[in-house]
Coordinates of C-alpha atoms and ligand atoms in Angstrom, one line a residue:
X1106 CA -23.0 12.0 29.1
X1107 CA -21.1 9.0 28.3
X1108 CA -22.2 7.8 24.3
X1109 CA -21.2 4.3 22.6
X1110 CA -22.8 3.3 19.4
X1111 CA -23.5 0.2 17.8
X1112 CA -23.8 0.0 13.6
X1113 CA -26.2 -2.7 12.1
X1114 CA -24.5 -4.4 10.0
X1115 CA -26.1 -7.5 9.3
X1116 CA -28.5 -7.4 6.7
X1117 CA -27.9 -8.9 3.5
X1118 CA -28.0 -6.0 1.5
X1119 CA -28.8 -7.8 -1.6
X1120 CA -30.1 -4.9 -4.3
X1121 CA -26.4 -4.5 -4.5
X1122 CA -25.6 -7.2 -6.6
X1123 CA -22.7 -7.9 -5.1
X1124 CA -20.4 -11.0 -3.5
X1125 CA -19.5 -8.3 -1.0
X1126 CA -21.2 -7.4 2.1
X1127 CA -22.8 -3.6 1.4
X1128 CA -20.6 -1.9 4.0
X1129 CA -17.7 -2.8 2.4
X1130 CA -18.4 -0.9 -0.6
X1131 CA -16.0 1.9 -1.0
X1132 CA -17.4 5.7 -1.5
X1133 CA -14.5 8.1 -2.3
X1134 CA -11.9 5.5 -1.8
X1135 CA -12.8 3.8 1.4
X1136 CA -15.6 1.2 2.6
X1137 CA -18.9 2.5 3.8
X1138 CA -18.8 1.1 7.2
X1139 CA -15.3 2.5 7.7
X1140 CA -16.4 6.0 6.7
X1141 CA -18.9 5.5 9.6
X1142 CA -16.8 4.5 12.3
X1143 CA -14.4 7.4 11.4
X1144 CA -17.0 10.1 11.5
X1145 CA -18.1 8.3 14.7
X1146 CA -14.4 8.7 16.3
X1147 CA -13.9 12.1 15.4
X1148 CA -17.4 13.2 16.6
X1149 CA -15.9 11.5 20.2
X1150 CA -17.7 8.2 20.3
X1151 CA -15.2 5.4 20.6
X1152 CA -16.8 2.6 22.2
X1153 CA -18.6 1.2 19.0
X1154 CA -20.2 -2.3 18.3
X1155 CA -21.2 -3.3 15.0
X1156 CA -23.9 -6.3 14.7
X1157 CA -22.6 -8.8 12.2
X1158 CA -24.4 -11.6 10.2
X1159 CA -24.1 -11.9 6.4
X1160 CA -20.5 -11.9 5.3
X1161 CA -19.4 -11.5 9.2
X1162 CA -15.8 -12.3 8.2
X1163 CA -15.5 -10.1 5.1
X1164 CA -17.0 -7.3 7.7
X1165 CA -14.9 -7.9 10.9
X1166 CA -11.4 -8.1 8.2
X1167 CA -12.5 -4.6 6.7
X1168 CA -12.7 -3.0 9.9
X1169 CA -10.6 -4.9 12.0
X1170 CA -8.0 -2.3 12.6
X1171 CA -10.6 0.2 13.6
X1172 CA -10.7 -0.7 17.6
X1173 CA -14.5 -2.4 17.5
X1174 CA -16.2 -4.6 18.9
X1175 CA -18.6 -7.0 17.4
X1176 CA -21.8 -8.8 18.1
X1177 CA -23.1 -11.6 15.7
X1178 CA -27.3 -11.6 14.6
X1179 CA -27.6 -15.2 13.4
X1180 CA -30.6 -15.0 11.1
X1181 CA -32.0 -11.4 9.9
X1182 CA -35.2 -11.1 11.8
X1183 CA -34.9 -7.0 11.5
X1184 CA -33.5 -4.2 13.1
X1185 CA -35.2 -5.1 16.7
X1186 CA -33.6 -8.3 16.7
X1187 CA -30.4 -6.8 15.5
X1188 CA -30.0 -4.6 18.2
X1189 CA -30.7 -6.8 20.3
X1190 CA -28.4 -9.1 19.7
X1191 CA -26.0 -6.4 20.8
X1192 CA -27.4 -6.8 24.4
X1193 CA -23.9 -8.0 25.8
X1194 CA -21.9 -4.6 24.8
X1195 CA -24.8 -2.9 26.0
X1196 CA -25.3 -4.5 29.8
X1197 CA -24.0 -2.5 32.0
X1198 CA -23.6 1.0 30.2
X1199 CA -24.8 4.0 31.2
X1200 CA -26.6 6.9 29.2
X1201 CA -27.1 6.6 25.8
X1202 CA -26.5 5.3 22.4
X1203 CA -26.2 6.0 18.8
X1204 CA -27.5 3.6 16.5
X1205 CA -26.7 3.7 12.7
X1206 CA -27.3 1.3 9.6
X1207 CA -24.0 0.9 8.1
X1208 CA -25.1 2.5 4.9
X1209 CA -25.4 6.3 5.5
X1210 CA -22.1 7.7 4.0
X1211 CA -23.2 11.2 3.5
X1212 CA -23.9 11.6 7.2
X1213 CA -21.5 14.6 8.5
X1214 CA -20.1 14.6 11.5
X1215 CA -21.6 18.3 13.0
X1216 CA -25.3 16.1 12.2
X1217 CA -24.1 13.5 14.6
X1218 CA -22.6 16.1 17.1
X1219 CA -25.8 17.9 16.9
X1220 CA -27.8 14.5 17.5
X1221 CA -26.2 14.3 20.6
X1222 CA -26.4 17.6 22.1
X1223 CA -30.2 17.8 21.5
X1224 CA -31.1 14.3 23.0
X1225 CA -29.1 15.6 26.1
X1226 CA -30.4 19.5 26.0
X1227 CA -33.9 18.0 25.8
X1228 CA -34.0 15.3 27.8
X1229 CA -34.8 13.0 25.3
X1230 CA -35.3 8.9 26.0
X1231 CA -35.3 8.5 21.7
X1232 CA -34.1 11.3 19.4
X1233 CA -33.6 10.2 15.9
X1234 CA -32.8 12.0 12.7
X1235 CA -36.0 12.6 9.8
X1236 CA -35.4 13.6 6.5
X1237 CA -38.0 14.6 3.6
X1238 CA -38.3 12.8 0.1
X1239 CA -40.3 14.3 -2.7
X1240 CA -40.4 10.4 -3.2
X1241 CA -39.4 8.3 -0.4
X1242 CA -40.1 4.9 -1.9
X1243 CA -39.9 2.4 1.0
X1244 CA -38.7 4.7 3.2
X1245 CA -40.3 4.3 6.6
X1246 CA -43.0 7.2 7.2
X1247 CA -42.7 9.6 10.2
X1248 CA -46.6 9.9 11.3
X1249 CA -47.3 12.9 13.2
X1250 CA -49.9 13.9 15.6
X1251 CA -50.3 18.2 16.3
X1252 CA -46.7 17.9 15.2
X1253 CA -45.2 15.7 17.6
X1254 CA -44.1 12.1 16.7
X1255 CA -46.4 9.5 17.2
X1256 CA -45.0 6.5 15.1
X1257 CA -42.9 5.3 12.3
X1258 CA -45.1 3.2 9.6
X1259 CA -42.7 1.0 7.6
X1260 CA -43.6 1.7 3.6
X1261 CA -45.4 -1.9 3.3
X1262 CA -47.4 -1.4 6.6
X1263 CA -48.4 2.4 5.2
X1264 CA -52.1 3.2 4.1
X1265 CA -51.8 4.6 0.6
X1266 CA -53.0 8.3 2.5
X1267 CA -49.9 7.6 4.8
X1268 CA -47.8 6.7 1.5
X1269 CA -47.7 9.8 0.9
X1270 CA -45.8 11.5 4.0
X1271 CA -43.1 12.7 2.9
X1272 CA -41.0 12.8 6.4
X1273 CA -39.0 9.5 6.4
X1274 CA -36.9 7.7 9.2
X1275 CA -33.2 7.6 8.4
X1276 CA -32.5 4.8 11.0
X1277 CA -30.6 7.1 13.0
X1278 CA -31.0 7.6 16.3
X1279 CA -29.3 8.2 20.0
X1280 CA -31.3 5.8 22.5
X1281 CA -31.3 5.6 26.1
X1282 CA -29.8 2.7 27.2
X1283 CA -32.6 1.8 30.3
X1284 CA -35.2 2.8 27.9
X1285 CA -33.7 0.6 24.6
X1286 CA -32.9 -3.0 26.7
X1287 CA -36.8 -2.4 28.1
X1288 CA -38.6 -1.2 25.1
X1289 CA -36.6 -4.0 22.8
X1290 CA -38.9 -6.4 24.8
X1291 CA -41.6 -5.3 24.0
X1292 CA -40.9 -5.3 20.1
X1293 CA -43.1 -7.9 18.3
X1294 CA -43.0 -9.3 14.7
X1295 CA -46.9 -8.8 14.1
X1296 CA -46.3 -6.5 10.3
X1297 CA -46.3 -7.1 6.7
X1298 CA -42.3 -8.3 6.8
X1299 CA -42.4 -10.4 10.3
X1300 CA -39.4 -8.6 11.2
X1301 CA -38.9 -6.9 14.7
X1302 CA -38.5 -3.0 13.8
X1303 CA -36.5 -1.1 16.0
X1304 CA -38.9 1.4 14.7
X1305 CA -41.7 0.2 17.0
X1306 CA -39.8 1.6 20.2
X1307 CA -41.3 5.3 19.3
X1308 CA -44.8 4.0 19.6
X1309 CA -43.8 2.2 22.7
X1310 CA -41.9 4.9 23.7
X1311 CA -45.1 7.6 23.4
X1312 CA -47.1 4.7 25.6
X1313 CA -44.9 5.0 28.1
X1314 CA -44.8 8.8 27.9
X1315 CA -41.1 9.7 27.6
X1316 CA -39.5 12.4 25.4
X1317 CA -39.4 11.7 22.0
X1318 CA -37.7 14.3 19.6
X1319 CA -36.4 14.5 16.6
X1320 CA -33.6 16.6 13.9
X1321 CA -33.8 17.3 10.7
X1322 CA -31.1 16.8 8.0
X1323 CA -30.9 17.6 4.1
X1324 CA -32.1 14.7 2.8
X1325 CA -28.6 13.9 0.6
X1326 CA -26.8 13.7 4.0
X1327 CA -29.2 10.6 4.3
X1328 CA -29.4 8.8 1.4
X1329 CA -28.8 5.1 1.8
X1330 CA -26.9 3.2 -0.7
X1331 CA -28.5 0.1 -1.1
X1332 CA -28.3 -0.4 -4.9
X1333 CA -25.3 0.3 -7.2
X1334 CA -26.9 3.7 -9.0
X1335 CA -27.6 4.7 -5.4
X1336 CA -23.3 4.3 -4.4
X1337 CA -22.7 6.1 -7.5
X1338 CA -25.1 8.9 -6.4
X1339 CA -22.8 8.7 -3.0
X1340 CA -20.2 9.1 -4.7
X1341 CA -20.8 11.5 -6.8
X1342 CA -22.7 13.8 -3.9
X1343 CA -19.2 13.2 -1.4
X1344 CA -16.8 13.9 -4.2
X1345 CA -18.4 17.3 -4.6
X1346 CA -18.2 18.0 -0.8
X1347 CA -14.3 16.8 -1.0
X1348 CA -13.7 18.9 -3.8
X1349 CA -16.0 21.7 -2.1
X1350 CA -14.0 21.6 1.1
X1351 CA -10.3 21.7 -0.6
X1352 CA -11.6 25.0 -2.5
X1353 CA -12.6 26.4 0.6
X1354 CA -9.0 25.7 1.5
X1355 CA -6.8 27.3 -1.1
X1356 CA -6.5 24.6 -3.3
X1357 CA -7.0 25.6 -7.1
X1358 CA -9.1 22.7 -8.9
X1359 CA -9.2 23.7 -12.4
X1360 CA -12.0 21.1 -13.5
X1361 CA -14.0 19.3 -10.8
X1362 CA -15.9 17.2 -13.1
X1363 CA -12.4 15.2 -14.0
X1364 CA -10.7 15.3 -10.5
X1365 CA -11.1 12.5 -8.1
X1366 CA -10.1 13.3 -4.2
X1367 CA -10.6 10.0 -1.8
X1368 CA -12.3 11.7 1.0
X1369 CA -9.3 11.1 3.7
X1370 CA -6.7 13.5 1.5
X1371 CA -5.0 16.0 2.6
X1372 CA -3.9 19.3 0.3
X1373 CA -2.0 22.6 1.2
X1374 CA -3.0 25.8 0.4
X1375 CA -2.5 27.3 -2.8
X1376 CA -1.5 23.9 -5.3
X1377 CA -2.9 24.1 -8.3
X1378 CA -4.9 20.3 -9.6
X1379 CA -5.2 19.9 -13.0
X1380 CA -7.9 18.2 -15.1
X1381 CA -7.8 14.3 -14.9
X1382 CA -6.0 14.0 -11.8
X1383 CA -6.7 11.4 -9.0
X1384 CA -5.6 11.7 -5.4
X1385 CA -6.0 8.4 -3.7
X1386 CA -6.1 7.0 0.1
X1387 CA -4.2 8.4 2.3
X1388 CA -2.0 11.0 0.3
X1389 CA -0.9 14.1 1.7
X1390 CA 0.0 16.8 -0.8
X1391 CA 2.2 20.1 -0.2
X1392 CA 1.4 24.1 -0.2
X1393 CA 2.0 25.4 -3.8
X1394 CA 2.4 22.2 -6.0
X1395 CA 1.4 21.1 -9.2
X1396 CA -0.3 18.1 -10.0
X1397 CA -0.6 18.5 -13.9
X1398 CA -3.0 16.1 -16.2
X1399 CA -3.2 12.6 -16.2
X1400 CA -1.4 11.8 -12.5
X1401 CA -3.0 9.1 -10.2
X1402 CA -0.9 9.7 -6.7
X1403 CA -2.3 6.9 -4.1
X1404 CA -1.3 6.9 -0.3
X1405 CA 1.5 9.1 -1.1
X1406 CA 3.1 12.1 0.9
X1407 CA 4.1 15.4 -1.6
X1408 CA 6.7 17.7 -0.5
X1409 CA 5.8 22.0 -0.9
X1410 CA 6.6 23.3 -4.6
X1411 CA 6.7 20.0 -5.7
X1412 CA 5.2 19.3 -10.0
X1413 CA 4.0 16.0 -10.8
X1414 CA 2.9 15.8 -14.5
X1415 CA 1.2 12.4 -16.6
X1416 CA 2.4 10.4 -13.2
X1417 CA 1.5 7.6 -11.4
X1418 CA 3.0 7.0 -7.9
X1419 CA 1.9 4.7 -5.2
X1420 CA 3.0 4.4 -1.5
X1421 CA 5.8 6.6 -1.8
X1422 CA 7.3 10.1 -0.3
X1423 CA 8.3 12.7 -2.6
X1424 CA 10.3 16.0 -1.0
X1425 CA 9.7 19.6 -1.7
X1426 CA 10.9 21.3 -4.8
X1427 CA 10.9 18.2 -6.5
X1428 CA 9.6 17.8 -9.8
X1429 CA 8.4 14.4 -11.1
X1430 CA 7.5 13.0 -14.7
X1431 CA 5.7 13.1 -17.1
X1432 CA 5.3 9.6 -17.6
X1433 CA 7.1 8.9 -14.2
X1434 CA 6.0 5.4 -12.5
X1435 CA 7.2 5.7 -8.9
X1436 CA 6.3 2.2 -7.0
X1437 CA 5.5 1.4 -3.8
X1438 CA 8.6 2.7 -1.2
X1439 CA 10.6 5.5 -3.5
X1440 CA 11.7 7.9 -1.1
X1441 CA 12.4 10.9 -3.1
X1442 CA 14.6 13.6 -1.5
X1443 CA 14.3 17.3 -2.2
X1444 CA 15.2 19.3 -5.6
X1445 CA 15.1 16.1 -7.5
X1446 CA 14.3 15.7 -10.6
X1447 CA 12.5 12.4 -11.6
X1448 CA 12.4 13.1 -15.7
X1449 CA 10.1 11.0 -18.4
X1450 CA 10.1 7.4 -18.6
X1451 CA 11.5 6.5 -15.5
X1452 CA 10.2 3.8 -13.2
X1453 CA 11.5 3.6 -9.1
X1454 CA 10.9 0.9 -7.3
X1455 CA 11.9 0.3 -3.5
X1456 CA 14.6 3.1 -3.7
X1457 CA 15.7 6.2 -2.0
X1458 CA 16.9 9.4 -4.1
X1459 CA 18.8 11.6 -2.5
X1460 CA 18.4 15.5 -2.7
X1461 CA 19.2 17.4 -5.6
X1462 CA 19.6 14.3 -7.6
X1463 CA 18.8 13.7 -11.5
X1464 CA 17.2 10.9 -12.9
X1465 CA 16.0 12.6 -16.3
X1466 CA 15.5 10.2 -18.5
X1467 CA 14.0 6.3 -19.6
X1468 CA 15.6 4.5 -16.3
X1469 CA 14.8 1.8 -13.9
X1470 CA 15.7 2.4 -10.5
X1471 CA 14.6 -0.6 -8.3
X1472 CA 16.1 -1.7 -4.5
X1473 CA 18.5 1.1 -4.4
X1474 CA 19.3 4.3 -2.5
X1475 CA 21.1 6.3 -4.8
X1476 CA 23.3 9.7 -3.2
X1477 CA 22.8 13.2 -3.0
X1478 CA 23.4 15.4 -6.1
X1479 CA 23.9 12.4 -8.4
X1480 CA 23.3 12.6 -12.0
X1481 CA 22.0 9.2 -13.3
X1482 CA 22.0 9.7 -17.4
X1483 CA 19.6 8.3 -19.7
X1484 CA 18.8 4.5 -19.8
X1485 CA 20.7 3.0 -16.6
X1486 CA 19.1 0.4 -15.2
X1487 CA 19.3 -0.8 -11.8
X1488 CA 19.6 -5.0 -12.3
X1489 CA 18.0 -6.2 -9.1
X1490 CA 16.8 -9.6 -10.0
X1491 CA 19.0 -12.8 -10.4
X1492 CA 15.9 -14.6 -11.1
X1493 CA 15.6 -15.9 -7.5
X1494 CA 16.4 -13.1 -5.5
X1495 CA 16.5 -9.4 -5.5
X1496 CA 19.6 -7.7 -4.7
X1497 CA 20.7 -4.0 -3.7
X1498 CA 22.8 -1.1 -5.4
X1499 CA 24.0 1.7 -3.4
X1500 CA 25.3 4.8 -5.4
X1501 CA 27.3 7.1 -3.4
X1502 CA 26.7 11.2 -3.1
X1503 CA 27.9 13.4 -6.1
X1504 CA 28.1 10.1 -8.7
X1505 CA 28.0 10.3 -12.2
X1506 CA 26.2 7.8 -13.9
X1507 CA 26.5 8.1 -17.8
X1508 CA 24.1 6.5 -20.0
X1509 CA 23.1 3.4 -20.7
X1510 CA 24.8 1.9 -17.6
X1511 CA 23.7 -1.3 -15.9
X1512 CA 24.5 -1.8 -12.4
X1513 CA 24.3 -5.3 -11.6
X1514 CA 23.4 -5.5 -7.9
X1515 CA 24.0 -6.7 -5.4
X1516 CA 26.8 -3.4 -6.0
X1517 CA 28.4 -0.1 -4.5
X1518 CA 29.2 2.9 -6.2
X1519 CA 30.9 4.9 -4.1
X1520 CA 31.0 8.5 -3.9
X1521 CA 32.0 11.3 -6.4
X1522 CA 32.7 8.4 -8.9
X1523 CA 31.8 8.3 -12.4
X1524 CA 30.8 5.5 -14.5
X1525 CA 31.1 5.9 -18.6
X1526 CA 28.2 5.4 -20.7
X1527 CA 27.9 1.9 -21.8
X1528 CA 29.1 0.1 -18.3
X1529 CA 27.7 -3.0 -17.0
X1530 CA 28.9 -2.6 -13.6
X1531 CA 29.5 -5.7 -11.7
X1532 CA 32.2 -4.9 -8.8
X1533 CA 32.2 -2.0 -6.3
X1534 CA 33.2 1.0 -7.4
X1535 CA 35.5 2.6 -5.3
X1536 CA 35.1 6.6 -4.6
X1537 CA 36.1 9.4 -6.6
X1538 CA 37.0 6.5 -9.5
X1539 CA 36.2 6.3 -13.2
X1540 CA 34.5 2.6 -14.0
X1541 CA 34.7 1.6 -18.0
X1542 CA 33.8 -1.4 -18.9
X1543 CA 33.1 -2.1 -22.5
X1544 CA 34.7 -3.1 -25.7
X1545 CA 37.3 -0.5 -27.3
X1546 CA 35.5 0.8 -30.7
X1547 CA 37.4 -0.7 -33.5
X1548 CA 37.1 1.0 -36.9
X1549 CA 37.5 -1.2 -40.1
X1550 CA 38.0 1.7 -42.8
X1551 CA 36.3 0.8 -45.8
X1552 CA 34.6 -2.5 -44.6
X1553 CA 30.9 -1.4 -46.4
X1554 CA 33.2 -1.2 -49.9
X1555 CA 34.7 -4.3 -49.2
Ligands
LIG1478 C1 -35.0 0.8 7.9 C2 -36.1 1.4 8.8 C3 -36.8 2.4 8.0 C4 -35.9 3.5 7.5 C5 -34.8 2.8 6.7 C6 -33.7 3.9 6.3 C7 -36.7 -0.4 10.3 C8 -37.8 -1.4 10.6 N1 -36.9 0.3 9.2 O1 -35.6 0.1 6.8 O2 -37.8 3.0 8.9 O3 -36.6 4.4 6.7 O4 -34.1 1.8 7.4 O5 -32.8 3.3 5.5 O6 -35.8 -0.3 11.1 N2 -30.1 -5.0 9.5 C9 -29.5 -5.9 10.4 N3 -30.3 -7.0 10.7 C10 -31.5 -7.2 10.2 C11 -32.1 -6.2 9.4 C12 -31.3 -5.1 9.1 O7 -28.4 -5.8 10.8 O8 -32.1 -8.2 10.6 C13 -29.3 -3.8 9.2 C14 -28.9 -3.7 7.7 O9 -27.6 -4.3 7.5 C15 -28.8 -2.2 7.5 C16 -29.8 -1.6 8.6 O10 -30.0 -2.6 9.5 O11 -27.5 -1.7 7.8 C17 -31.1 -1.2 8.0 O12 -31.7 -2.3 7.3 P1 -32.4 -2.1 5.9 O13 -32.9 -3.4 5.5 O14 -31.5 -1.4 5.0 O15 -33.6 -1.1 6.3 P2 -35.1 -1.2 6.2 O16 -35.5 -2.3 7.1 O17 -35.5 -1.2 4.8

């Protein structure tokens, strides 16, 4: 059966608090709405339209490299009218679709799979997903009659007897098409909000006899986040199931409640993550590292048998075998070979370090590609800004770089050179050459006398 979905989007979302539009909102390191639309894609629904209204732009910029499409609801007249305003994507599809608030972020992907194969094994015009609340505050209330659905009551339209239901809608459901663009008509705004609820299309729906079911989730699959304790809740419930799933993998977490894991990481088997440790974006880590205390890695790739200890490294690649830190700072673009080491109190910027290289100690390393098997000594610096521009230095395989040396780029070092301790190096260095420059040491015996 062919399947699109469209995400309502358009509310105002306002508990929140917030300049920003609710669906932007990041749980585990990326925005609500996009956590969505990737569940939706990997459950094999790619035609998806989100209805837009309040914050439309900040909305359409968040997900705009996500391959949607977008329909506007001027004003918020409810979740009726917001589907409807999707008419347009919907006009001349076949079968049926999903419909989703934008707010859901705990929903798994096996609940929407199994959405789908029960409207389809039963036949179904409207199936839709129920949950139950000890307390399900405005929830609306799933009334039942000799078990089957008969209609959802939105919490201010409830009777204080129906108030207390405890089976809620989680405004998730998989629609007909034929069935949606007809029963939407019929929708009217005659309740305690004047809002068109999309909700009304079961009672229409049992009027016109067709087959109504519905499937049951835990209830913290459903939570909404509409409020800032209620995204911290989401948070806190998906970082457990991240941290749940990498265990299940082989990965070693040594303290869960200080670990942080953005919910698109990836970690091989058997590496060991140590208290305090955060593991941002898109980072893919090796088999059998070791990510020790106090390391923050974001949208980084990590070699096999690779350490990284008191760290912090953003949009980089580090090779296997490698070790890095403590105290390392790797910046956006350091490529970092294999069987390097990376020591304390170094900072690389915009550089590639070949394998087997050192750079052990209290260095800057910025615009650069440095050899294999180089040994850069303590304190060189890498001067790559003129003020107005930055500017390159190459260092050739198998260098020596003592310490304290500052290579004033633009510059080339080439191979199997060495450069004494104390250099400023401002002219190519040809290979397999000794560079000094710096002032002979005079001795003045008995000056402090004097
Ligand atoms: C809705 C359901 C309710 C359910 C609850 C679950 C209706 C009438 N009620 O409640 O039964 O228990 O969700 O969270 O559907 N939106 C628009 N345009 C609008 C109004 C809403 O796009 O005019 C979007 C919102 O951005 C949000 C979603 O629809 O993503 C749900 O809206 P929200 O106001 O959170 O839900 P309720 O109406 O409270």
């Amino acid at each position: 059966m062919e399947i699109c979905a469209i995400v309502l989007a358009a509310g105002k979302g306002s508990r929140m608090k917030s300049k920003h539009h609710k669906g932007t909102h990041k749980v585990c390191g990326k925005e609500m709405i996009n956590i969505l639309i990737d569940k939706l894609r990997a459950s094999n629904v790619s035609d998806i339209n989100l209805v837009v209204g309040e914050h439309k732009e900040e909305i359409i910029n968040v997900t705009k490299d996500r391959g949607v499409s977008y329909s506007t609801q001027e004003e918020q007249l409810g979740t009726g009218h917001a589907v409807l305003c999707s008419q347009e994507f919907l006009k001349d599809k076949k079968g049926s679709v999903l419909i989703f608030a934008c707010d859901t972020p705990l929903f798994k992907k096996e609940s929407i799979i199994s959405l789908i194969k029960t409207h389809e094994s039963e036949k179904n015009a409207i199936t839709f997903v129920t949950s139950f609340f000890e307390d399900p505050l405005s929830y609306g209330r799933i009334i039942r009659k000799n078990g089957e659905v008969s209609l959802i009551r939105e919490a201010k339209d409830c009777t204080p007897e129906e108030l207390l239901i405890k089976e809620v809608n989680t405004s998730i459901y998989c629609i007909d098409i034929d069935f949606l663009l007809n029963g939407l008509k019929k929708i009217n705004n005659s309740n305690a909000q004047n809002e068109f609820y999309l909700t009304d299309l079961i009672e229409i729906g049992n009027k016109e006899n067709v087959k109504i079911g519905t499937i049951q989730v835990e209830n913290k699959e459903v939570i909404g986040v509409d409020s800032r304790k209620q995204l911290y809740y989401a948070n806190k419930l998906l970082r457990e199931e991240i941290l749940d799933f990498h265990m299940n993998n082989g990965v070693t977490i040594l303290d869960c409640e200080s670990t942080y894991i953005d919910v698109d990481v990836k970690i091989g088997m058997d590496t060991i993550i140590y208290p305090n440790v955060h593991i941002c974006g898109k980072s893919i880590i090796g088999e059998e590292c070791e990510i020790l205390p106090n390391t923050k890695i974001v949208d980084t790739q990590i070699g096999n048998n690779t350490k990284i200890e008191s760290s912090v490294i953003y949009e980089s690649k580090v090779g296997e075998n490698t070790s890095v830190g403590p105290f390392a700072y790797l910046r956006p673009n350091s490529i970092i070979g294999d069987r390097v080491k990376v020591g304390d109190f170094v900072e690389i910027k915009n550089a590639t370090i070949g394998n087997e290289t050192k750079i052990s100690h209290l260095s800057y390393v910025g615009d650069a590609s440095v050899g294999e098997n180089c040994n850069l000594g303590c304190g060189i610096v890498t001067v790559n800004y003129d003020g107005k521009k930055k500017h390159k230095t190459i260092i050739g395989d198998k260098s020596f770089v003592g310490c304290n040396v500052n290579l004033v780029a633009p510059v080339v070092v080439g191979e199997n050179s060495y450069i004494a301790a104390g250099t400023t190096v401002t002219e190519k260095v040809d290979s397999n050459s000794l560079a000094i420059g710096r002032c002979r040491q005079t001795n003045i015996k008995n000056w402090v006398k004097k």
